[in-house]
Amino acid sequence: MKNNIILLFILCSLGLLTACEKANINVDTSDADGSAIGEVSGVWSKGSVQHIKGDIVIPEGKTLTIEEGVTILMDSVSKPEIIVLGNLYALGTSDNPVRFTVEDVYKTKTNEFGKLWGGILAAPSCQELVLDNTVIEYGGAITSDASKSVKLGLYKKVSGEALPALWFSNPEGKLVVQNSSISHFHEDCTYIEGGKIIFANNRFFSNGVTGGEAINFKSGCIADVAYNLVYSVNTNALKLSNSGDRTPQAYIIVYNNTILNTGWRRPTAKGGSIWLEASVRAEIYNNLFANTRFGVKRDPKKPEDSRSVSSNNWYYGYDQLTVDQFQVGKNDIVGGTNDVRGKVAGDNNPKFVAYPLETSVENYLFDKVWDFHLQGNSPALKTGTLAFKPHFLNGLVMSNGLTYNSPEPAIYIGAFGTKF
């Protein structure tokens, strides 16, 4: 009798284990390395490696938290998409970032503009998304009729589109991207259609073959964009638009960013630095434009909201062609109060610590030894303004208990100030 009871207990235990495995077959909440496909939620624990073999979906009402040091390796054959119907928190640190990437063997000249996996696509049901100290690279795959995003009606809802690193589309949601980098994407880095948003202290480089912005805002967005470095994206560093007929009206405050070499690889009317259109309300302060195409420019057929403000921005051009094309009165360039805008090549050298200003404006390869801090004798150190208030100085409070604040403006121009 005793043996029968033991046997029955073992069989029941096996049955329970089997049932548990079936219930969680598409859910990876492992504390160790693993692989995922299908529905995921829970926690990917510090330092683990997660192999993404196919599309993954964070279900509505569920959350995936990715802890510091996690590497998410995207399969370059299946080219998976990350679909966020619930919430996503990628919480890296400066020493141990979260990485959405591919195996090193695929990081070649042939693949320098990605297309090896899709992107992070947050549906309107996504309430909160945080990318903190997160690296996103080598994505931007082209959608097909078989793509999960197309079947779910996400992003542009059609095949043949190069996916951005991040799409977010909830005017009632909260989005924070800070201390992160996006590189080696085929077109847009981000495409944002609504939300309360902070983009701060990020780096964008080596993106865009024939088009694409670093940050592309549409209607429904209330956003602060500060202390970002944008290097040589194909089109604009920022596209600020109120298109899409969502409420609220897009209202973007852009301050203390360093923008270099943008727009030259797409020599059309829209290839530039900051593009304004479709009644967007924009405030633009303390930004440093070095060797960029145009600077701040409007769409004359669909101009920005009349309450928009531009002030205390800095322009530098190494050659005369660059200087000539950012002059107010040409090419629908927007002038700002107290701008520093010379008329001769080499005027207003910002004096970076380590960057050769003669670098070709069409260069998109990023050298990690470059240092865009300002030298102690830089004339750009005290020409900014503090006479404005970002949207979220008092913070965006998340449901997981974390609060994210927009950074205070600085009196210096650009994203970095002095090094010490």
CSV table of C-alpha atoms in Angstrom, one decimal:
chain,number,residue,atom,x,y,z
A,1,MET,CA,0.0,0.0,0.0
A,2,LYS,CA,2.8,2.4,0.9
A,3,ASN,CA,4.6,1.7,-2.4
A,4,ASN,CA,1.4,2.4,-4.3
A,5,ILE,CA,1.0,5.8,-2.5
A,6,ILE,CA,4.6,6.7,-3.4
A,7,LEU,CA,4.0,5.7,-7.0
A,8,LEU,CA,0.9,7.8,-7.1
A,9,PHE,CA,2.7,10.8,-5.7
A,10,ILE,CA,5.4,10.5,-8.3
A,11,LEU,CA,2.9,10.2,-11.2
A,12,CYS,CA,1.0,13.2,-9.9
A,13,SER,CA,4.2,15.2,-9.6
A,14,LEU,CA,5.2,14.4,-13.1
A,15,GLY,CA,1.7,15.3,-14.3
A,16,LEU,CA,1.9,18.7,-12.5
A,17,LEU,CA,5.3,19.4,-14.0
A,18,THR,CA,4.1,18.5,-17.5
A,19,ALA,CA,1.1,20.8,-17.0
A,20,CYS,CA,3.3,23.6,-15.8
A,21,GLU,CA,5.6,23.2,-18.8
A,22,LYS,CA,2.7,23.4,-21.1
A,23,ALA,CA,1.2,26.5,-19.4
A,24,ASN,CA,4.6,28.3,-19.7
A,25,ILE,CA,6.0,27.0,-22.9
A,26,ASN,CA,6.1,30.5,-24.4
A,27,VAL,CA,7.0,32.3,-21.2
A,28,ASP,CA,10.6,32.8,-20.2
A,29,THR,CA,11.0,34.1,-16.6
A,30,SER,CA,14.3,32.3,-16.1
A,31,ASP,CA,17.0,33.4,-13.8
A,32,ALA,CA,19.5,31.9,-16.2
A,33,ASP,CA,20.4,32.0,-19.9
A,34,GLY,CA,17.5,30.9,-22.1
A,35,SER,CA,15.7,31.3,-25.3
A,36,ALA,CA,12.3,32.7,-26.1
A,37,ILE,CA,9.6,32.6,-28.7
A,38,GLY,CA,5.9,33.5,-28.5
A,39,GLU,CA,4.5,35.1,-25.3
A,40,VAL,CA,7.0,36.4,-22.7
A,41,SER,CA,6.6,38.1,-19.3
A,42,GLY,CA,8.2,38.2,-15.9
A,43,VAL,CA,11.9,38.9,-15.4
A,44,TRP,CA,15.1,38.3,-17.4
A,45,SER,CA,17.6,38.3,-14.7
A,46,LYS,CA,20.9,40.2,-14.4
A,47,GLY,CA,23.7,39.1,-16.7
A,48,SER,CA,21.7,36.4,-18.5
A,49,VAL,CA,21.8,35.8,-22.3
A,50,GLN,CA,18.4,35.4,-24.0
A,51,HIS,CA,18.3,33.9,-27.5
A,52,ILE,CA,15.3,35.2,-29.4
A,53,LYS,CA,14.5,32.6,-32.0
A,54,GLY,CA,11.2,34.1,-33.3
A,55,ASP,CA,8.8,36.9,-32.7
A,56,ILE,CA,8.1,37.5,-29.0
A,57,VAL,CA,5.0,39.2,-27.6
A,58,ILE,CA,4.5,40.7,-24.1
A,59,PRO,CA,0.8,40.2,-23.6
A,60,GLU,CA,-1.6,43.0,-22.7
A,61,GLY,CA,-1.7,43.4,-19.0
A,62,LYS,CA,1.6,41.7,-18.5
A,63,THR,CA,5.1,43.1,-17.9
A,64,LEU,CA,8.6,42.0,-19.0
A,65,THR,CA,11.5,43.5,-16.8
A,66,ILE,CA,15.0,43.1,-18.2
A,67,GLU,CA,17.7,43.6,-15.6
A,68,GLU,CA,21.1,45.0,-16.0
A,69,GLY,CA,23.7,43.2,-18.1
A,70,VAL,CA,21.2,41.1,-20.0
A,71,THR,CA,22.1,40.4,-23.6
A,72,ILE,CA,19.2,39.7,-26.0
A,73,LEU,CA,20.6,38.0,-29.1
A,74,MET,CA,18.2,38.3,-32.1
A,75,ASP,CA,18.2,35.5,-34.6
A,76,SER,CA,19.4,36.9,-37.9
A,77,VAL,CA,17.5,34.2,-39.9
A,78,SER,CA,14.0,34.5,-38.6
A,79,LYS,CA,14.5,38.3,-38.0
A,80,PRO,CA,12.2,38.5,-35.0
A,81,GLU,CA,10.1,41.4,-33.9
A,82,ILE,CA,9.5,42.4,-30.2
A,83,ILE,CA,5.8,43.1,-29.8
A,84,VAL,CA,4.8,45.0,-26.6
A,85,LEU,CA,1.1,44.8,-25.9
A,86,GLY,CA,1.8,45.1,-22.1
A,87,ASN,CA,4.7,46.9,-20.5
A,88,LEU,CA,8.5,46.7,-21.0
A,89,TYR,CA,11.2,47.9,-18.7
A,90,ALA,CA,14.8,47.5,-19.9
A,91,LEU,CA,16.9,48.6,-16.9
A,92,GLY,CA,20.6,48.5,-17.6
A,93,THR,CA,23.3,50.5,-15.9
A,94,SER,CA,26.2,52.4,-17.4
A,95,ASP,CA,28.6,49.6,-16.5
A,96,ASN,CA,26.2,46.8,-17.4
A,97,PRO,CA,23.8,47.9,-20.2
A,98,VAL,CA,21.0,45.8,-21.6
A,99,ARG,CA,21.8,44.9,-25.2
A,100,PHE,CA,19.4,44.1,-28.1
A,101,THR,CA,21.9,42.9,-30.7
A,102,VAL,CA,23.1,40.1,-32.9
A,103,GLU,CA,26.0,37.7,-32.8
A,104,ASP,CA,29.3,39.4,-33.4
A,105,VAL,CA,29.9,37.4,-36.5
A,106,TYR,CA,27.1,39.3,-38.3
A,107,LYS,CA,28.5,42.8,-37.4
A,108,THR,CA,30.1,43.3,-40.8
A,109,LYS,CA,30.4,46.0,-43.4
A,110,THR,CA,27.7,44.2,-45.4
A,111,ASN,CA,25.3,44.5,-42.4
A,112,GLU,CA,26.3,47.9,-41.2
A,113,PHE,CA,22.8,49.2,-41.7
A,114,GLY,CA,21.2,46.3,-40.0
A,115,LYS,CA,18.0,44.6,-41.2
A,116,LEU,CA,19.0,41.5,-39.2
A,117,TRP,CA,16.0,41.7,-36.9
A,118,GLY,CA,12.9,43.9,-36.6
A,119,GLY,CA,12.5,46.3,-33.8
A,120,ILE,CA,10.6,47.0,-30.6
A,121,LEU,CA,7.0,47.7,-31.5
A,122,ALA,CA,4.7,49.0,-28.7
A,123,ALA,CA,1.0,48.8,-29.5
A,124,PRO,CA,-1.6,51.3,-28.3
A,125,SER,CA,-2.3,49.0,-25.4
A,126,CYS,CA,1.3,49.5,-24.0
A,127,GLN,CA,1.0,51.8,-21.0
A,128,GLU,CA,4.6,52.1,-20.1
A,129,LEU,CA,8.0,51.5,-21.8
A,130,VAL,CA,11.4,52.3,-20.4
A,131,LEU,CA,14.8,51.9,-22.1
A,132,ASP,CA,17.5,52.9,-19.6
A,133,ASN,CA,21.1,52.2,-20.4
A,134,THR,CA,20.1,50.1,-23.3
A,135,VAL,CA,21.9,49.4,-26.6
A,136,ILE,CA,19.8,48.6,-29.6
A,137,GLU,CA,21.6,47.8,-32.8
A,138,TYR,CA,21.5,46.1,-36.2
A,139,GLY,CA,17.7,45.9,-36.7
A,140,GLY,CA,15.3,47.5,-39.1
A,141,ALA,CA,14.2,44.4,-41.1
A,142,ILE,CA,11.7,44.9,-43.9
A,143,THR,CA,8.2,43.8,-43.1
A,144,SER,CA,6.3,41.2,-45.2
A,145,ASP,CA,2.7,39.9,-45.2
A,146,ALA,CA,3.9,37.2,-42.8
A,147,SER,CA,5.3,39.7,-40.3
A,148,LYS,CA,3.7,39.7,-36.9
A,149,SER,CA,3.5,43.5,-36.9
A,150,VAL,CA,1.6,43.5,-40.2
A,151,LYS,CA,-0.8,40.8,-39.1
A,152,LEU,CA,-1.5,42.8,-35.9
A,153,GLY,CA,-1.9,46.1,-37.7
A,154,LEU,CA,1.0,47.7,-36.0
A,155,TYR,CA,3.4,50.5,-37.1
A,156,LYS,CA,2.5,51.3,-40.7
A,157,LYS,CA,0.4,48.2,-41.0
A,158,VAL,CA,1.7,47.2,-44.5
A,159,SER,CA,4.5,45.1,-45.8
A,160,GLY,CA,7.6,46.5,-47.4
A,161,GLU,CA,8.4,48.9,-44.5
A,162,ALA,CA,11.8,49.0,-42.7
A,163,LEU,CA,11.0,48.8,-39.0
A,164,PRO,CA,12.4,51.4,-36.6
A,165,ALA,CA,14.3,50.4,-33.4
A,166,LEU,CA,11.3,51.7,-31.4
A,167,TRP,CA,7.7,52.4,-32.3
A,168,PHE,CA,5.4,53.7,-29.6
A,169,SER,CA,1.7,54.6,-30.1
A,170,ASN,CA,-0.3,55.5,-27.0
A,171,PRO,CA,-1.1,59.2,-26.3
A,172,GLU,CA,-2.1,58.1,-22.8
A,173,GLY,CA,1.1,56.1,-22.3
A,174,LYS,CA,4.5,56.9,-20.8
A,175,LEU,CA,7.8,56.4,-22.6
A,176,VAL,CA,11.3,57.0,-21.3
A,177,VAL,CA,14.5,56.4,-23.3
A,178,GLN,CA,17.6,57.6,-21.5
A,179,ASN,CA,21.3,56.8,-21.4
A,180,SER,CA,20.9,54.5,-24.4
A,181,SER,CA,22.2,54.2,-27.9
A,182,ILE,CA,20.6,53.2,-31.2
A,183,SER,CA,22.9,52.4,-34.2
A,184,HIS,CA,23.1,50.4,-37.4
A,185,PHE,CA,19.4,50.6,-38.3
A,186,HIS,CA,18.1,50.7,-41.9
A,187,GLU,CA,15.9,53.8,-41.6
A,188,ASP,CA,14.2,55.6,-38.7
A,189,CYS,CA,15.6,55.0,-35.2
A,190,THR,CA,12.3,55.9,-33.5
A,191,TYR,CA,8.8,56.6,-34.7
A,192,ILE,CA,6.6,58.0,-31.9
A,193,GLU,CA,2.8,58.4,-32.2
A,194,GLY,CA,1.8,59.7,-28.8
A,195,GLY,CA,2.6,59.6,-25.1
A,196,LYS,CA,4.2,61.5,-22.3
A,197,ILE,CA,7.9,61.2,-23.3
A,198,ILE,CA,11.5,61.8,-22.1
A,199,PHE,CA,14.4,61.2,-24.5
A,200,ALA,CA,17.6,62.2,-22.6
A,201,ASN,CA,21.3,61.5,-22.7
A,202,ASN,CA,21.1,59.1,-25.7
A,203,ARG,CA,23.4,58.5,-28.7
A,204,PHE,CA,22.3,57.9,-32.3
A,205,PHE,CA,24.8,57.1,-35.0
A,206,SER,CA,25.4,55.0,-38.1
A,207,ASN,CA,21.7,54.9,-39.1
A,208,GLY,CA,19.8,55.3,-42.3
A,209,VAL,CA,20.7,54.2,-45.9
A,210,THR,CA,18.3,56.3,-47.9
A,211,GLY,CA,16.1,57.9,-45.3
A,212,GLY,CA,15.3,58.0,-41.6
A,213,GLU,CA,15.3,60.2,-38.5
A,214,ALA,CA,16.8,59.7,-35.1
A,215,ILE,CA,13.6,60.8,-33.4
A,216,ASN,CA,10.4,61.1,-35.4
A,217,PHE,CA,7.4,62.6,-33.4
A,218,LYS,CA,3.8,62.7,-34.6
A,219,SER,CA,0.6,64.0,-33.0
A,220,GLY,CA,-0.3,62.9,-29.5
A,221,CYS,CA,3.3,63.5,-28.2
A,222,ILE,CA,4.2,65.6,-25.2
A,223,ALA,CA,8.0,65.3,-25.0
A,224,ASP,CA,11.2,66.6,-23.6
A,225,VAL,CA,14.3,65.9,-25.8
A,226,ALA,CA,17.6,66.8,-24.0
A,227,TYR,CA,21.3,66.0,-23.9
A,228,ASN,CA,21.3,63.7,-26.9
A,229,LEU,CA,24.1,63.2,-29.4
A,230,VAL,CA,22.9,62.7,-32.9
A,231,TYR,CA,25.7,61.9,-35.4
A,232,SER,CA,25.1,61.7,-39.2
A,233,VAL,CA,21.7,60.1,-39.4
A,234,ASN,CA,20.6,60.0,-43.1
A,235,THR,CA,17.8,62.6,-42.9
A,236,ASN,CA,17.0,64.7,-39.8
A,237,ALA,CA,18.1,64.4,-36.2
A,238,LEU,CA,14.5,65.3,-35.2
A,239,LYS,CA,11.3,65.4,-37.2
A,240,LEU,CA,8.7,67.3,-35.2
A,241,SER,CA,5.2,66.9,-36.6
A,242,ASN,CA,1.6,67.1,-35.5
A,243,SER,CA,0.4,64.8,-38.3
A,244,GLY,CA,-1.9,61.9,-37.5
A,245,ASP,CA,-5.0,63.7,-36.0
A,246,ARG,CA,-4.4,62.4,-32.5
A,247,THR,CA,-4.8,64.5,-29.3
A,248,PRO,CA,-3.1,66.2,-27.7
A,249,GLN,CA,-1.4,68.4,-30.2
A,250,ALA,CA,2.3,67.5,-30.4
A,251,TYR,CA,4.3,69.8,-28.1
A,252,ILE,CA,8.0,69.1,-28.1
A,253,ILE,CA,10.7,70.9,-26.1
A,254,VAL,CA,14.2,70.3,-27.5
A,255,TYR,CA,17.2,71.6,-25.5
A,256,ASN,CA,20.9,71.1,-25.0
A,257,ASN,CA,21.5,68.5,-27.8
A,258,THR,CA,24.6,68.1,-29.9
A,259,ILE,CA,23.9,67.4,-33.5
A,260,LEU,CA,26.6,66.7,-36.2
A,261,ASN,CA,26.7,65.9,-39.9
A,262,THR,CA,23.0,65.2,-40.2
A,263,GLY,CA,21.1,65.4,-43.5
A,264,TRP,CA,23.8,65.3,-46.0
A,265,ARG,CA,23.2,61.8,-47.1
A,266,ARG,CA,19.7,62.6,-48.2
A,267,PRO,CA,20.1,65.8,-50.2
A,268,THR,CA,16.4,66.6,-50.5
A,269,ALA,CA,14.2,69.4,-49.0
A,270,LYS,CA,13.7,67.3,-45.9
A,271,GLY,CA,17.3,66.2,-45.3
A,272,GLY,CA,18.5,68.4,-42.5
A,273,SER,CA,18.7,68.7,-38.7
A,274,ILE,CA,15.4,69.7,-37.1
A,275,TRP,CA,12.3,69.6,-39.4
A,276,LEU,CA,9.0,71.3,-38.3
A,277,GLU,CA,5.7,70.6,-39.8
A,278,ALA,CA,1.9,70.2,-39.5
A,279,SER,CA,1.2,72.6,-36.6
A,280,VAL,CA,3.6,71.0,-34.2
A,281,ARG,CA,4.3,73.2,-31.2
A,282,ALA,CA,8.0,73.2,-30.6
A,283,GLU,CA,10.5,75.0,-28.3
A,284,ILE,CA,14.1,74.7,-29.3
A,285,TYR,CA,16.9,76.0,-27.1
A,286,ASN,CA,20.6,75.6,-26.5
A,287,ASN,CA,21.3,73.1,-29.3
A,288,LEU,CA,24.7,72.8,-31.0
A,289,PHE,CA,24.6,72.2,-34.8
A,290,ALA,CA,28.1,71.4,-36.2
A,291,ASN,CA,28.4,70.7,-39.9
A,292,THR,CA,24.8,69.9,-40.2
A,293,ARG,CA,22.6,70.5,-43.2
A,294,PHE,CA,20.2,73.5,-42.7
A,295,GLY,CA,19.7,73.5,-38.9
A,296,VAL,CA,16.0,74.2,-37.9
A,297,LYS,CA,13.8,74.2,-41.0
A,298,ARG,CA,10.0,74.4,-41.6
A,299,ASP,CA,7.7,72.9,-44.2
A,300,PRO,CA,6.4,76.1,-45.8
A,301,LYS,CA,3.2,74.3,-46.9
A,302,LYS,CA,2.4,73.0,-43.4
A,303,PRO,CA,4.2,75.2,-41.0
A,304,GLU,CA,4.6,74.9,-37.2
A,305,ASP,CA,2.3,76.3,-34.6
A,306,SER,CA,2.7,80.1,-34.2
A,307,ARG,CA,3.5,79.7,-30.5
A,308,SER,CA,6.7,77.8,-31.3
A,309,VAL,CA,10.0,79.3,-30.0
A,310,SER,CA,13.6,79.0,-31.0
A,311,SER,CA,16.4,80.6,-29.0
A,312,ASN,CA,20.1,80.5,-28.2
A,313,ASN,CA,21.1,77.8,-30.7
A,314,TRP,CA,24.7,77.6,-32.0
A,315,TYR,CA,25.7,76.9,-35.6
A,316,TYR,CA,29.1,76.0,-37.0
A,317,GLY,CA,30.3,75.1,-40.5
A,318,TYR,CA,33.7,74.0,-41.5
A,319,ASP,CA,33.3,75.1,-45.1
A,320,GLN,CA,31.5,77.9,-46.8
A,321,LEU,CA,28.8,75.7,-48.4
A,322,THR,CA,27.8,74.5,-44.9
A,323,VAL,CA,27.7,78.0,-43.5
A,324,ASP,CA,25.7,79.4,-46.5
A,325,GLN,CA,22.9,76.9,-46.3
A,326,PHE,CA,22.0,77.6,-42.6
A,327,GLN,CA,21.4,81.3,-43.1
A,328,VAL,CA,18.0,82.6,-42.2
A,329,GLY,CA,16.0,83.7,-45.2
A,330,LYS,CA,17.2,80.8,-47.3
A,331,ASN,CA,15.6,77.4,-47.7
A,332,ASP,CA,12.8,78.1,-45.1
A,333,ILE,CA,15.4,78.2,-42.3
A,334,VAL,CA,13.9,79.2,-38.9
A,335,GLY,CA,15.7,81.9,-37.1
A,336,GLY,CA,15.9,82.0,-33.3
A,337,THR,CA,16.4,84.7,-30.7
A,338,ASN,CA,20.1,85.0,-29.6
A,339,ASP,CA,21.3,82.4,-32.0
A,340,VAL,CA,25.0,82.3,-32.7
A,341,ARG,CA,25.2,82.0,-36.5
A,342,GLY,CA,28.3,83.1,-38.4
A,343,LYS,CA,28.6,83.9,-42.1
A,344,VAL,CA,32.1,82.7,-42.8
A,345,ALA,CA,33.5,79.2,-42.8
A,346,GLY,CA,35.0,78.4,-39.4
A,347,ASP,CA,33.1,81.0,-37.4
A,348,ASN,CA,32.0,80.0,-33.9
A,349,ASN,CA,34.2,77.0,-33.4
A,350,PRO,CA,32.7,75.2,-30.4
A,351,LYS,CA,36.0,73.7,-29.5
A,352,PHE,CA,35.2,70.1,-28.9
A,353,VAL,CA,37.7,68.2,-26.7
A,354,ALA,CA,38.4,65.6,-29.4
A,355,TYR,CA,36.7,65.7,-32.7
A,356,PRO,CA,38.2,66.7,-36.1
A,357,LEU,CA,35.8,69.3,-37.5
A,358,GLU,CA,37.1,68.7,-41.0
A,359,THR,CA,35.6,65.2,-41.0
A,360,SER,CA,33.5,64.8,-44.1
A,361,VAL,CA,29.8,65.7,-43.6
A,362,GLU,CA,28.9,62.4,-45.3
A,363,ASN,CA,30.8,60.3,-42.8
A,364,TYR,CA,28.6,58.1,-40.7
A,365,LEU,CA,31.2,55.9,-39.1
A,366,PHE,CA,31.4,56.7,-35.4
A,367,ASP,CA,34.7,56.7,-33.6
A,368,LYS,CA,34.4,56.0,-29.8
A,369,VAL,CA,37.5,58.0,-29.1
A,370,TRP,CA,35.7,61.2,-30.1
A,371,ASP,CA,34.8,63.5,-27.2
A,372,PHE,CA,32.2,66.1,-27.7
A,373,HIS,CA,32.7,67.9,-24.3
A,374,LEU,CA,33.7,71.5,-24.7
A,375,GLN,CA,37.1,72.8,-23.9
A,376,GLY,CA,37.4,75.1,-21.0
A,377,ASN,CA,37.9,78.1,-23.3
A,378,SER,CA,34.9,77.3,-25.5
A,379,PRO,CA,32.8,80.3,-26.4
A,380,ALA,CA,29.7,78.1,-26.2
A,381,LEU,CA,30.0,77.5,-22.5
A,382,LYS,CA,27.9,80.5,-21.3
A,383,THR,CA,25.6,81.4,-24.2
A,384,GLY,CA,22.6,79.2,-23.4
A,385,THR,CA,19.3,80.2,-21.8
A,386,LEU,CA,17.5,78.9,-18.7
A,387,ALA,CA,14.3,80.8,-19.4
A,388,PHE,CA,12.1,77.9,-20.1
A,389,LYS,CA,10.7,74.9,-18.3
A,390,PRO,CA,10.6,71.3,-19.6
A,391,HIS,CA,7.4,69.3,-19.3
A,392,PHE,CA,8.6,66.7,-16.9
A,393,LEU,CA,11.0,68.3,-14.5
A,394,ASN,CA,8.8,66.9,-11.7
A,395,GLY,CA,9.0,63.4,-13.2
A,396,LEU,CA,7.0,60.7,-14.8
A,397,VAL,CA,5.9,58.1,-12.2
A,398,MET,CA,5.8,54.5,-13.4
A,399,SER,CA,3.6,51.8,-12.0
A,400,ASN,CA,6.7,49.8,-10.9
A,401,GLY,CA,7.5,52.6,-8.5
A,402,LEU,CA,10.3,54.2,-10.5
A,403,THR,CA,10.2,58.0,-11.3
A,404,TYR,CA,12.0,59.5,-14.3
A,405,ASN,CA,12.7,63.2,-14.5
A,406,SER,CA,13.6,65.4,-17.5
A,407,PRO,CA,17.1,66.9,-16.8
A,408,GLU,CA,17.4,70.6,-15.9
A,409,PRO,CA,18.5,72.9,-18.8
A,410,ALA,CA,22.2,74.0,-18.8
A,411,ILE,CA,23.6,77.4,-19.6
A,412,TYR,CA,26.1,75.9,-22.0
A,413,ILE,CA,25.3,75.0,-25.5
A,414,GLY,CA,25.0,71.3,-26.6
A,415,ALA,CA,24.8,68.1,-24.6
A,416,PHE,CA,28.0,67.9,-22.7
A,417,GLY,CA,29.6,71.0,-21.2
A,418,THR,CA,33.1,70.7,-19.9
A,419,LYS,CA,34.7,67.4,-19.1
A,420,PHE,CA,35.7,68.1,-15.6
